[in-house]
XYZ file of C-alpha atoms in Angstrom:
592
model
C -16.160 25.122 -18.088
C -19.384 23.517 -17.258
C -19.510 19.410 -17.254
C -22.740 18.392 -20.033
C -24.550 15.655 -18.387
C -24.371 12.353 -19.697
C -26.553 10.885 -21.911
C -28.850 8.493 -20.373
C -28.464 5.257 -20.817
C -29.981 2.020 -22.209
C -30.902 3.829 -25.748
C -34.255 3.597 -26.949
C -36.020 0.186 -26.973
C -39.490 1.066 -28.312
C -38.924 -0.296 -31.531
C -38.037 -3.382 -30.335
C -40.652 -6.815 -30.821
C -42.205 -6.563 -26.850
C -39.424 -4.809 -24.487
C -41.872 -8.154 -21.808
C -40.141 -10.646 -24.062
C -36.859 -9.015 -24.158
C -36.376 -8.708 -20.486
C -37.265 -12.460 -19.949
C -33.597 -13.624 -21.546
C -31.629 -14.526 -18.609
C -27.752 -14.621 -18.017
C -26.043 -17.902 -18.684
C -24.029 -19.956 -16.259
C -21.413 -17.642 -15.515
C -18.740 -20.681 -16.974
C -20.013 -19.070 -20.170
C -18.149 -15.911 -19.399
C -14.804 -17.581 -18.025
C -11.833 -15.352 -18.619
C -9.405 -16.081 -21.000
C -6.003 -15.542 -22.893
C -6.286 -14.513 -25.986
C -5.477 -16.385 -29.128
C -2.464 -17.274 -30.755
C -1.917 -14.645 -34.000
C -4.210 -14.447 -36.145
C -2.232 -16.254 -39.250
C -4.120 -18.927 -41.068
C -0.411 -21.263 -40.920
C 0.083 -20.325 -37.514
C -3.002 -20.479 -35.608
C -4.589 -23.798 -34.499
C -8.482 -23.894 -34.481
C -10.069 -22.208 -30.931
C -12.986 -24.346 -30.065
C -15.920 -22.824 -28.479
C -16.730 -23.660 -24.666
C -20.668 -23.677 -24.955
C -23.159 -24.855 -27.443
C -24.527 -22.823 -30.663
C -28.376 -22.976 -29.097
C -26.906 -21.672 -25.396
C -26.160 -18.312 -27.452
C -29.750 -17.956 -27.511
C -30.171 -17.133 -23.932
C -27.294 -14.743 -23.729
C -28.043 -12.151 -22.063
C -26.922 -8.470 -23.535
C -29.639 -6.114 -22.649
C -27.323 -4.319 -20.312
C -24.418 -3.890 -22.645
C -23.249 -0.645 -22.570
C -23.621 1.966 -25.486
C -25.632 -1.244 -27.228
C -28.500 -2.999 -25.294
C -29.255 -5.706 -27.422
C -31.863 -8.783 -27.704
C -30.306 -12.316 -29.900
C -33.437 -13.237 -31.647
C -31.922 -16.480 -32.741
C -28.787 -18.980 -32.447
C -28.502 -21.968 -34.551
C -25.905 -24.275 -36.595
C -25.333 -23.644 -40.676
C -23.848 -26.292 -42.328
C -20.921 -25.381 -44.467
C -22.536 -25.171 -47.721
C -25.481 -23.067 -46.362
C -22.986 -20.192 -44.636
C -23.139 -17.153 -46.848
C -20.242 -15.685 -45.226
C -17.920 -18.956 -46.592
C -17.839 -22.647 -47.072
C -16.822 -23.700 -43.291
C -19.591 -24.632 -40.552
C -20.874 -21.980 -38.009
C -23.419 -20.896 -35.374
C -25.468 -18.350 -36.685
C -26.289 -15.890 -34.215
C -29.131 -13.252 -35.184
C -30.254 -10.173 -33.203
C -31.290 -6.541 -32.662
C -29.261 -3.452 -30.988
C -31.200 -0.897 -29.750
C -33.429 0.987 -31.329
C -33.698 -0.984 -34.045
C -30.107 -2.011 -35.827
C -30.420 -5.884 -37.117
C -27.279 -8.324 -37.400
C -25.940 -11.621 -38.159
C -22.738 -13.350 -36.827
C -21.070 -15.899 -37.937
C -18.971 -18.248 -35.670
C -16.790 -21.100 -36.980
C -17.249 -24.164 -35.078
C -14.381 -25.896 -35.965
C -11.864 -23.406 -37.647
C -11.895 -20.727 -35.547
C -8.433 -18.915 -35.513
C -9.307 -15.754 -32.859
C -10.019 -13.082 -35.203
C -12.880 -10.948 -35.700
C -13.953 -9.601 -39.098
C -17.006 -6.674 -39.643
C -18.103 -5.879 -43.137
C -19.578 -2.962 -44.188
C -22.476 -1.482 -45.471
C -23.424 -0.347 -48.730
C -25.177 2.817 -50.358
C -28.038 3.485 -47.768
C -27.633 0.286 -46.474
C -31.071 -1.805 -44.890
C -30.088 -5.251 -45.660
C -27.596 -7.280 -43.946
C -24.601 -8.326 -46.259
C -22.730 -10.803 -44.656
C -21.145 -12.407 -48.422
C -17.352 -12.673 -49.000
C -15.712 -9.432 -48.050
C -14.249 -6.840 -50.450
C -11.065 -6.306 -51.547
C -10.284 -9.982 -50.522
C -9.620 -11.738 -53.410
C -7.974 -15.457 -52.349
C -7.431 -14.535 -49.088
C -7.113 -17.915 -47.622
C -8.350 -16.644 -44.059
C -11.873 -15.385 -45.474
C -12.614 -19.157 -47.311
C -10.993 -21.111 -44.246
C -13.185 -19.897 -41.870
C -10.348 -17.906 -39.273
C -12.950 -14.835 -39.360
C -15.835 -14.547 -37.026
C -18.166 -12.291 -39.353
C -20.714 -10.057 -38.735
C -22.654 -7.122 -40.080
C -25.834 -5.122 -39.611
C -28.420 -3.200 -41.416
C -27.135 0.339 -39.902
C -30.295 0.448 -38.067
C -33.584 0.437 -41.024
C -34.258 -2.025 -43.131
C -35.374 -1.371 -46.689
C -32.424 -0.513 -49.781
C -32.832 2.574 -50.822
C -31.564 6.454 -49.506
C -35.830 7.123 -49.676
C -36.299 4.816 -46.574
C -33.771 6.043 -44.337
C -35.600 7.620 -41.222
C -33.208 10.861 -41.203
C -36.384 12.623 -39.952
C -35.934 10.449 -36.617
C -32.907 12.199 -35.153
C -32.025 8.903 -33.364
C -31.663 6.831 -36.138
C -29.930 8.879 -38.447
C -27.434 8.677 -35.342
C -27.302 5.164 -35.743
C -26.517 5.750 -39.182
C -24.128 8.207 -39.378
C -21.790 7.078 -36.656
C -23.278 4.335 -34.054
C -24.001 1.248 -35.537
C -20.552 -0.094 -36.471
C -19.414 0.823 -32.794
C -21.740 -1.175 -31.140
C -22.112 -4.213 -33.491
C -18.434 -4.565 -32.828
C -19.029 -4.219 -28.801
C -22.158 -7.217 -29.301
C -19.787 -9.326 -31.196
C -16.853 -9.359 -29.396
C -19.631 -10.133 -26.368
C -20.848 -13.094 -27.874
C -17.346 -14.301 -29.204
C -16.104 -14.154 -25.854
C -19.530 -15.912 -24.662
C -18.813 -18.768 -27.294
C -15.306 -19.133 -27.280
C -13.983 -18.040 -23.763
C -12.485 -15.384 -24.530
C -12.521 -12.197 -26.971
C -10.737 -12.276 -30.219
C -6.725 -11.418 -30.530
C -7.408 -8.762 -33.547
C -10.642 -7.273 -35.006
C -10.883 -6.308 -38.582
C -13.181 -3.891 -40.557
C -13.551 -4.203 -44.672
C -15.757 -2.269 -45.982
C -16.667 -0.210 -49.556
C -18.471 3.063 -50.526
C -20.952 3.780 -47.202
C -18.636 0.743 -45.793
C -15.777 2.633 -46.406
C -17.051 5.818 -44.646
C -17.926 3.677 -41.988
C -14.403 2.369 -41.979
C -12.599 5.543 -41.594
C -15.685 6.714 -39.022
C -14.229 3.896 -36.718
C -10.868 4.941 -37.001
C -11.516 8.450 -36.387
C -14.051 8.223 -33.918
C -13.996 4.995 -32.312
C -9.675 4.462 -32.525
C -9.717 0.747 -30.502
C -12.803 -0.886 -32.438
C -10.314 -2.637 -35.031
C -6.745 -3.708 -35.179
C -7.111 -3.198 -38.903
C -9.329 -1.110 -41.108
C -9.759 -1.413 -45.018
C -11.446 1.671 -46.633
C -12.378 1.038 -50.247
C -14.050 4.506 -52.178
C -15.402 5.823 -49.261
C -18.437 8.125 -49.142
C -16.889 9.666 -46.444
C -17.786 13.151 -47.764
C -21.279 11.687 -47.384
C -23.205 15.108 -47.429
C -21.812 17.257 -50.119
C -21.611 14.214 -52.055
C -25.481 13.314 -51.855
C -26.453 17.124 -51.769
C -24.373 18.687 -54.437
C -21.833 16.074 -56.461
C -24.484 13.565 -57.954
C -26.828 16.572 -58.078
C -24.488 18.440 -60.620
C -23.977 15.044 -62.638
C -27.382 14.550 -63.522
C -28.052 17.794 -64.214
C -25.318 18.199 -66.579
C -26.683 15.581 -68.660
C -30.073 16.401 -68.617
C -31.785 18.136 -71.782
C -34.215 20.601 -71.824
C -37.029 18.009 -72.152
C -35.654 15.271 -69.551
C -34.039 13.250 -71.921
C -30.424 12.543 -71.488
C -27.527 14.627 -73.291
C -25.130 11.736 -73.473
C -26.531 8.594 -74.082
C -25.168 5.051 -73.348
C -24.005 4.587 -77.227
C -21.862 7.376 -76.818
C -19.652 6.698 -73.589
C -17.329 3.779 -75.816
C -16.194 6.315 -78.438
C -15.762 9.029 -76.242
C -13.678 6.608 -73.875
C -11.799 5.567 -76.581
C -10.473 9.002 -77.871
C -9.901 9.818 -74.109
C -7.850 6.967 -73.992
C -5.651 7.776 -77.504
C -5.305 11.142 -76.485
C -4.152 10.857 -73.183
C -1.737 7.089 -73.940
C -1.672 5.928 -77.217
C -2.595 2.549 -78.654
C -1.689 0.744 -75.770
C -4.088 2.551 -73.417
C -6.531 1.782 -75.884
C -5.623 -1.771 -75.633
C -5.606 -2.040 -72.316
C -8.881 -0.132 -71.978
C -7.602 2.567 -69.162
C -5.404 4.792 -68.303
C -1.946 4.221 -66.041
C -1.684 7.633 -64.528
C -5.413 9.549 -65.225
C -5.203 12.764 -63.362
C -2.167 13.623 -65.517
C -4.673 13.793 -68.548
C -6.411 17.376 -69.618
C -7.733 15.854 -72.480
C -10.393 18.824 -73.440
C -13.613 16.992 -74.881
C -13.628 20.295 -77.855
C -11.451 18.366 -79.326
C -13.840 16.105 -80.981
C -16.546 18.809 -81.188
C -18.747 18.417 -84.451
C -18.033 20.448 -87.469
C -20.772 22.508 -88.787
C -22.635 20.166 -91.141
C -21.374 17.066 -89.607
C -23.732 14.507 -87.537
C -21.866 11.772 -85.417
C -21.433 8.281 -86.752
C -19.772 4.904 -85.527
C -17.172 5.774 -87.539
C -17.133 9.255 -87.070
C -17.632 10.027 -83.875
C -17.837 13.818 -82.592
C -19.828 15.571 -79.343
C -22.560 18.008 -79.915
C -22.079 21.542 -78.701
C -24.709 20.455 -75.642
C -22.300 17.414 -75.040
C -19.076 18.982 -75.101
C -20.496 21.352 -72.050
C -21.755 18.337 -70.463
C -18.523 16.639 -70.525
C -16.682 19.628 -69.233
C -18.815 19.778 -66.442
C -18.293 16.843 -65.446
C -14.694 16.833 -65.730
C -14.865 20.244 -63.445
C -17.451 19.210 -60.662
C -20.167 20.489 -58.762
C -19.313 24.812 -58.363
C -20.532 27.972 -57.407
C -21.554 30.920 -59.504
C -18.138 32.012 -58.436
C -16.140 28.939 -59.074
C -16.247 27.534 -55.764
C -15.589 23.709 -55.145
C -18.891 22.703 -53.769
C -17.136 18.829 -53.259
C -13.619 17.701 -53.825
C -13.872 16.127 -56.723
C -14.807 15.405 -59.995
C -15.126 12.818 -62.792
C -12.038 11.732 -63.722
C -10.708 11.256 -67.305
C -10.340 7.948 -68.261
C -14.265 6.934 -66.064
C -16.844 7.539 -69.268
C -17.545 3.742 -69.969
C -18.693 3.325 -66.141
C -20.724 6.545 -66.273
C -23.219 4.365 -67.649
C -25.955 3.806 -64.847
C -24.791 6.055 -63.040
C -24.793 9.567 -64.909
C -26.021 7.979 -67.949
C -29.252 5.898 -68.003
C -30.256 3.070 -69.954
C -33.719 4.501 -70.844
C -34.381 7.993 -72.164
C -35.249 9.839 -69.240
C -32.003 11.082 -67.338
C -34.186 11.260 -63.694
C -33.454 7.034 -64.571
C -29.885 7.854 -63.726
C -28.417 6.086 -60.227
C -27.180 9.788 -59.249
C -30.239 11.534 -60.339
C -32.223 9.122 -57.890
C -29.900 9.606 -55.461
C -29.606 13.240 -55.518
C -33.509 13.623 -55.362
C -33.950 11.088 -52.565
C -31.458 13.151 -50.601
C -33.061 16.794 -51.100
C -36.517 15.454 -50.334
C -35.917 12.801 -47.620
C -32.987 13.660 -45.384
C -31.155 16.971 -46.163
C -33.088 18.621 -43.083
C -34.963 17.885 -40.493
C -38.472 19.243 -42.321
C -37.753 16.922 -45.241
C -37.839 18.952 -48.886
C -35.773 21.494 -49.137
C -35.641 25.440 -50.303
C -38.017 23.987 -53.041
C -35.589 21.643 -54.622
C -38.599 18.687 -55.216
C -36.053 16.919 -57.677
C -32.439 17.150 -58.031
C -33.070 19.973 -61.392
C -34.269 22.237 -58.367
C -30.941 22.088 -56.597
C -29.501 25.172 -56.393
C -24.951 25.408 -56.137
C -24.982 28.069 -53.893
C -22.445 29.178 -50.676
C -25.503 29.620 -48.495
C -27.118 26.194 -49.205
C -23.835 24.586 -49.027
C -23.339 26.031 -45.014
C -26.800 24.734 -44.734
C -26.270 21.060 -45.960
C -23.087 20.829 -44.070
C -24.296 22.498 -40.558
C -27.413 20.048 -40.614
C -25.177 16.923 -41.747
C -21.456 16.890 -41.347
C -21.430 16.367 -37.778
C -22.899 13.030 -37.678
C -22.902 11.526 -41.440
C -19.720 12.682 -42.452
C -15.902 10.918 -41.815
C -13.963 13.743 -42.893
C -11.363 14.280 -39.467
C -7.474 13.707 -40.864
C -6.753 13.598 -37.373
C -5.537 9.888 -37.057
C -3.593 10.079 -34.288
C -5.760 7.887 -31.663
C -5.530 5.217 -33.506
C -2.318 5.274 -34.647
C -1.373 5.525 -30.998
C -3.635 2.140 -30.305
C -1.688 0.317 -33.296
C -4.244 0.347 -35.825
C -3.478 -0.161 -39.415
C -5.143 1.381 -42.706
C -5.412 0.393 -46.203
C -7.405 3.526 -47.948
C -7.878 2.103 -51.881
C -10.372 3.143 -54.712
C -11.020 2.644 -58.258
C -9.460 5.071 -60.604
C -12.815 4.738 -62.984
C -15.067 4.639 -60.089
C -17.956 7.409 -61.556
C -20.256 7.168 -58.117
C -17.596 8.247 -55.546
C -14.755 9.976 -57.381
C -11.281 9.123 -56.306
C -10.389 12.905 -56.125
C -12.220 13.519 -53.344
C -10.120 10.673 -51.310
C -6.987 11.844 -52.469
C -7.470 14.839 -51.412
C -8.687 12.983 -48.089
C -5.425 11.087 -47.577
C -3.754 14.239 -48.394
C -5.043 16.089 -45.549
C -4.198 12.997 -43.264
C -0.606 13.299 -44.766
C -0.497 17.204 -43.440
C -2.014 16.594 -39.534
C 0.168 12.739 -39.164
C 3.448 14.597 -40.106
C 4.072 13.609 -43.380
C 3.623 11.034 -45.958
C 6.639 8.653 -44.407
C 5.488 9.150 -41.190
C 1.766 8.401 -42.063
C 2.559 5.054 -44.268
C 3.587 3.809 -41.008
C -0.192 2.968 -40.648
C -1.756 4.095 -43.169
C -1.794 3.911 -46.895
C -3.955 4.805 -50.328
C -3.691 2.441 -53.203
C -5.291 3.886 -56.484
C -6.407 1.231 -58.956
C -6.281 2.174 -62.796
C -9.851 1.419 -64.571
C -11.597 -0.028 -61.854
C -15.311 0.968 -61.451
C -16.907 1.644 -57.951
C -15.707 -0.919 -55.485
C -14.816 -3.360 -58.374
C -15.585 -3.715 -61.626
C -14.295 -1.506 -64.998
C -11.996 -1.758 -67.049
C -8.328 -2.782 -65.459
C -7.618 -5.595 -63.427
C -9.937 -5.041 -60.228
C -9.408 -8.125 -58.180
C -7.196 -7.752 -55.544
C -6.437 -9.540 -51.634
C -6.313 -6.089 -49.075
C -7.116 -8.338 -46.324
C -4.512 -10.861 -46.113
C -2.321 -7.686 -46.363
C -3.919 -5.903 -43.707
C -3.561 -8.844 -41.399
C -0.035 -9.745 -41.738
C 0.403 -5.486 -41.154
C -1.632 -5.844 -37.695
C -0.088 -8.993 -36.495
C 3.974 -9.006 -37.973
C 4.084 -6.124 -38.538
C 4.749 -6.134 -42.265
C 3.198 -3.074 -44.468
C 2.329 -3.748 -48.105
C 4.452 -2.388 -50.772
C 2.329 -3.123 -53.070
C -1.173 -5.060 -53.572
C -1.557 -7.666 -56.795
C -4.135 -6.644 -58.704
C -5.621 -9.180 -61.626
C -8.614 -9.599 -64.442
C -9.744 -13.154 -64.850
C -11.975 -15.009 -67.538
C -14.963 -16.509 -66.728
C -13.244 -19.862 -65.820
C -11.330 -17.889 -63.907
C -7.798 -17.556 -65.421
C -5.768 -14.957 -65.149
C -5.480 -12.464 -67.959
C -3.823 -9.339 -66.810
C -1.643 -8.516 -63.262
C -0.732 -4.827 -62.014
C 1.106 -3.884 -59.265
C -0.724 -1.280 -57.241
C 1.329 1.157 -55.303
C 0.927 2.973 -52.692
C 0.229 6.878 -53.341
C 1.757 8.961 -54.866
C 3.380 5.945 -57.015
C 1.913 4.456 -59.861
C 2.569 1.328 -61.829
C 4.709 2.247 -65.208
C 6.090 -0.712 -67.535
C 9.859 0.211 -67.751
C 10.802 -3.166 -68.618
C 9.289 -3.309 -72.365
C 7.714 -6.708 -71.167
C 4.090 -7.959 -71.654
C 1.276 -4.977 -70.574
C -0.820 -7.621 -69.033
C 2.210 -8.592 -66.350
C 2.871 -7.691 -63.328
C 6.377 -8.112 -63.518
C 6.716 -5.799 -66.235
C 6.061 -2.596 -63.815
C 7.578 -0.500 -61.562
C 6.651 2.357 -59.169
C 7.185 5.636 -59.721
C 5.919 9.093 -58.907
C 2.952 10.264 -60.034
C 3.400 14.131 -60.334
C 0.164 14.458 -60.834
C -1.197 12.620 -57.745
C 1.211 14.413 -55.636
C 0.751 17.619 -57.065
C -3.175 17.406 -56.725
C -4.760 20.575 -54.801
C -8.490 21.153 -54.377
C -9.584 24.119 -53.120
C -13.399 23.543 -51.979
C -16.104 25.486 -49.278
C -15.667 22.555 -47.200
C -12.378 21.279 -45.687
C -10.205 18.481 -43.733
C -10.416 19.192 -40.484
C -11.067 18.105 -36.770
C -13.664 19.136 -34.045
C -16.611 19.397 -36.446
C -18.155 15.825 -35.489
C -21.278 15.466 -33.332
C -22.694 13.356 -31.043
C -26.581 12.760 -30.030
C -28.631 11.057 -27.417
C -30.980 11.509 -24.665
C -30.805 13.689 -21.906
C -33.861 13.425 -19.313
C -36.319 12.436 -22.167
C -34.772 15.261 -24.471
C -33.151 14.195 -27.599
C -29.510 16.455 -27.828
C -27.023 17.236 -29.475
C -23.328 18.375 -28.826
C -20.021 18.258 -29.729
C -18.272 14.821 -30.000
C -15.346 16.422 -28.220
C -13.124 12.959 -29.487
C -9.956 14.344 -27.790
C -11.799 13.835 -24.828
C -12.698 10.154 -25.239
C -16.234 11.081 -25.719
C -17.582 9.800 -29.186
């Protein structure tokens, strides 16, 4: 077999500010770069504070424009007080810069509580903006508000919100997007830590949620040493079917003949509500979701209108046109012949937080989050050659076998995070804590389920795969927080103690606070395929009422889709002797 040749190397500079004022940084004093041991663990009670070994403003001159796999210019260096520090109320050097072509970032170093670990947050929907706020999925932890973190995140290479201003027509940066950018961040931080502090940091996190969280598992599948510890929340791992055909068939399905939405906002209480008393009783109802939601088949006919009747507050019932909109929802995105076209649907139990999404505020259902997305998709990044086999807006997509192999040929290989194949980074000791909402109407938890399921099958087996990896499934909460159970939760402090004692979670303490912030409700989340069930008779809203026990409907779950779970599929792009290529990732290999 033939060797490829390797891609050359720096990347791309020419969107840089003026490649003359780039190449005039120069190296600092090579004391700067002293080798060092690590630091102590990375617990908060354990670790004392590392202190850096050169000034904030000496960052400034470091030079990384021959980093490998990430050339990259700091634009600026400076000190934030405290109570100007976005990432948390303790004092650090805010370092600024660009990674070739054109990713921007912003680290965060502690300057006086520095406890040698590195965090990375994630992105979210098409990303463009840097968000370097207090993590996800990290309620209280005492690690994110004492400063132990060195954070950092990037704009995945554009700037600009918004899936319409991603440059997917520039094969390079839809590179960056789909699988580069949190690779080389993390190589550029854990550069400058080791410039600032003296030496690199003793574990490396990742949080992220929804494009965060498919960037989460796209480091642990393709890039296996990145992070000691990876937390996954809803990801949009299945990032092309669920752009191309998922949010597609959602607004569709609730659009009328003239535009104007089939369900409408005033509708989604009462039709929660009766999902809720069909499916568990009064105290569903009063706790406003559902303990164990895929084991309700709740059919929306149910509550069809009589002939003659017209829906009321009081007496509520779904139009003929509703009840089909409903049950295609509840089914997801097909074929003519009943092929899954994405693994997953929405799940009973989600109708109040279909309300943006699915269901817009105004009267025209293209106002819909998933209508915008879906059109921004088909017209701006599906192919190469921008709009596709006519489909202007997402009511010209077509659910078809052929355009599915098209979607997925063009897009899998780079955008999507899809490989169960965990087994690298297992091997290097790395830790994962998969979790999403249970109500969450943008990226369905079926299709992540079905995810960890296929994980389950390649690592050996569920007991063998909870060894490092786990899926927590949150009743009622919305997409990456929010909804209607308790949604506030600590997965970092959890993850941390995992990577550095060696302790998994058995279960992560979810609450719902007031807006002073007291407490109002706790749940026990456990790990899949166990779910929370009061067996004790004691208060609903307390934790220490529950206890875990098999969901038979989690565990029995079984999509059968067009797509699939597998390895070998991923891509990988860059120059070869001014020629832009692409070839298989071949991640067995070490190539990624």
């Amino acid at each position: 077999m033939s060797t490829l040749p390797a891609f050359d190397h720096p990347r791309s500079a020419r969107r840089w500010p003026t490649l003359a004022a780039l190449t005039a940084t120069v190296m600092l004093a090579a004391g700067l770069w002293a080798s060092g041991s690590a630091a102590a663990s990375g617990s908060s009670a354990a670790a004392s504070a590392v202190a850096p070994t050169t000034s904030c403003s000496a960052l400034a001159s470091l030079d990384l424009l021959t980093l490998e796999g990430a050339q990259t210019s700091i634009t600026s260096a400076s000190a934030v007080a405290a109570s100007a520090n976005p990432a948390g109320s303790w004092a650090a050097c805010e370092v600024q810069g660009i990674i070739a072509p054109e990713t921007h970032f912003t680290l965060y170093l502690p300057t006086t509580t520095y406890a040698g670990e590195y965090l990375q947050e994630g992105c979210g929907g098409g990303c463009g903006s840097i968000n370097t706020g207090y993590p996800t999925a990290a309620a209280g932890c005492t690690q994110a508000t004492d400063g132990d973190f060195a954070v950092a995140a990037d704009d995945e290479g554009h700037e600009g919100g918004g899936f319409s201003v991603m440059a997917f027509q520039d094969p390079e940066l839809k590179a960056v997007f789909g699988y580069e950018s949190e690779h080389q961040l993390a190589l550029v931080s854990k550069a400058i830590i080791k410039g600032f502090y003296g030496s690199a940091p003793a574990q490396s996190y990742f949080d992220g949620c929804s494009d965060g969280g498919r960037e989460a598992l796209t480091e642990a599948q393709r890039y296996p040493t990145d992070f000691n510890g990876i937390i996954a929340g809803s990801p949009a791992s299945i990032q092309s079917e669920l752009n191309a055909f998922e949010e597609a068939w959602n607004a569709q399905a609730n659009t009328g003949a003239n535009g104007t939405p089939i369900l409408t906002s005033a509708d989604l209480a009462p039709l929660h509500t009766a999902v809720l008393q069909a499916c568990g009783g009064a105290s569903a109802v009063s706790l406003g979701y559902l303990a164990d939601p895929l084991a309700c088949t709740w059919n929306p006919a149910s509550i069809a209108c009589k002939p003659g009747q017209t829906s009321t507050s009081s007496d509520f019932c779904l139009t003929a046109a509703q009840v089909e909109t409903v049950d295609k929802l509840y089914a997801g995105p097909t074929d003519a012949q009943g092929e899954r076209l994405y693994p997953g649907y929405e799940v009973r139990g989600s109708e109040l937080n279909w309300a943006g999404w699915i269901v817009p505020s105004g009267n025209a259902e293209s106002g819909a989050i998933d209508a915008n997305i879906a059109t921004t998709a088909w017209q701006d990044w599906i192919t190469p050659t921008g709009t596709f086999d006519g489909a202007a807006n997402y009511m010209d997509v077509q659910f078809t076998k052929a355009n599915f192999e098209k979607v997925t040929k063009e897009n899998d290989g780079e955008l999507d995070a899809t490989d169960p194949n965990l087994s690298a980074f297992e091997k290097a000791g790395g830790k994962l804590i998969l979790w999403a909402g249970y109500a969450d109407p943008a990226i369905n938890p079926v299709g992540t389920i079905s995810y960890y399921q296929a994980v389950t099958k390649a690592m050996g087996g569920l007991a063998a795969t909870e060894r490092f990896a786990k899926l927590y499934l949150l009743p009622g909460v919305a997409h990456c927080g929010g909804g209607q159970g308790p949604n506030k939760f600590d997965a970092l402090t959890a993850i941390t103690a995992w990577v550095t004692e060696g302790t998994a979670p058995t279960s992560l303490l979810a609450t719902s606070t007031d807006s002073s912030g007291t407490v109002t409700a706790s749940l026990p989340i456990y790990s899949y395929p166990d779910i929370a069930v009061d067996t004790t008779g004691g208060p609903a809203t307390s934790a220490a009422s529950y206890t875990p026990q098999v969901s038979r409907a989690e565990q029995n779950l079984n999509i059968s889709w067009l797509g699939s779970f597998g390895s070998g599929y991923e891509q990988v792009s860059g120059w070869v002797d001014g020629q832009w290529v692409t070839r298989p990732a071949n991640l067995g290999s070490g190539q990624n």
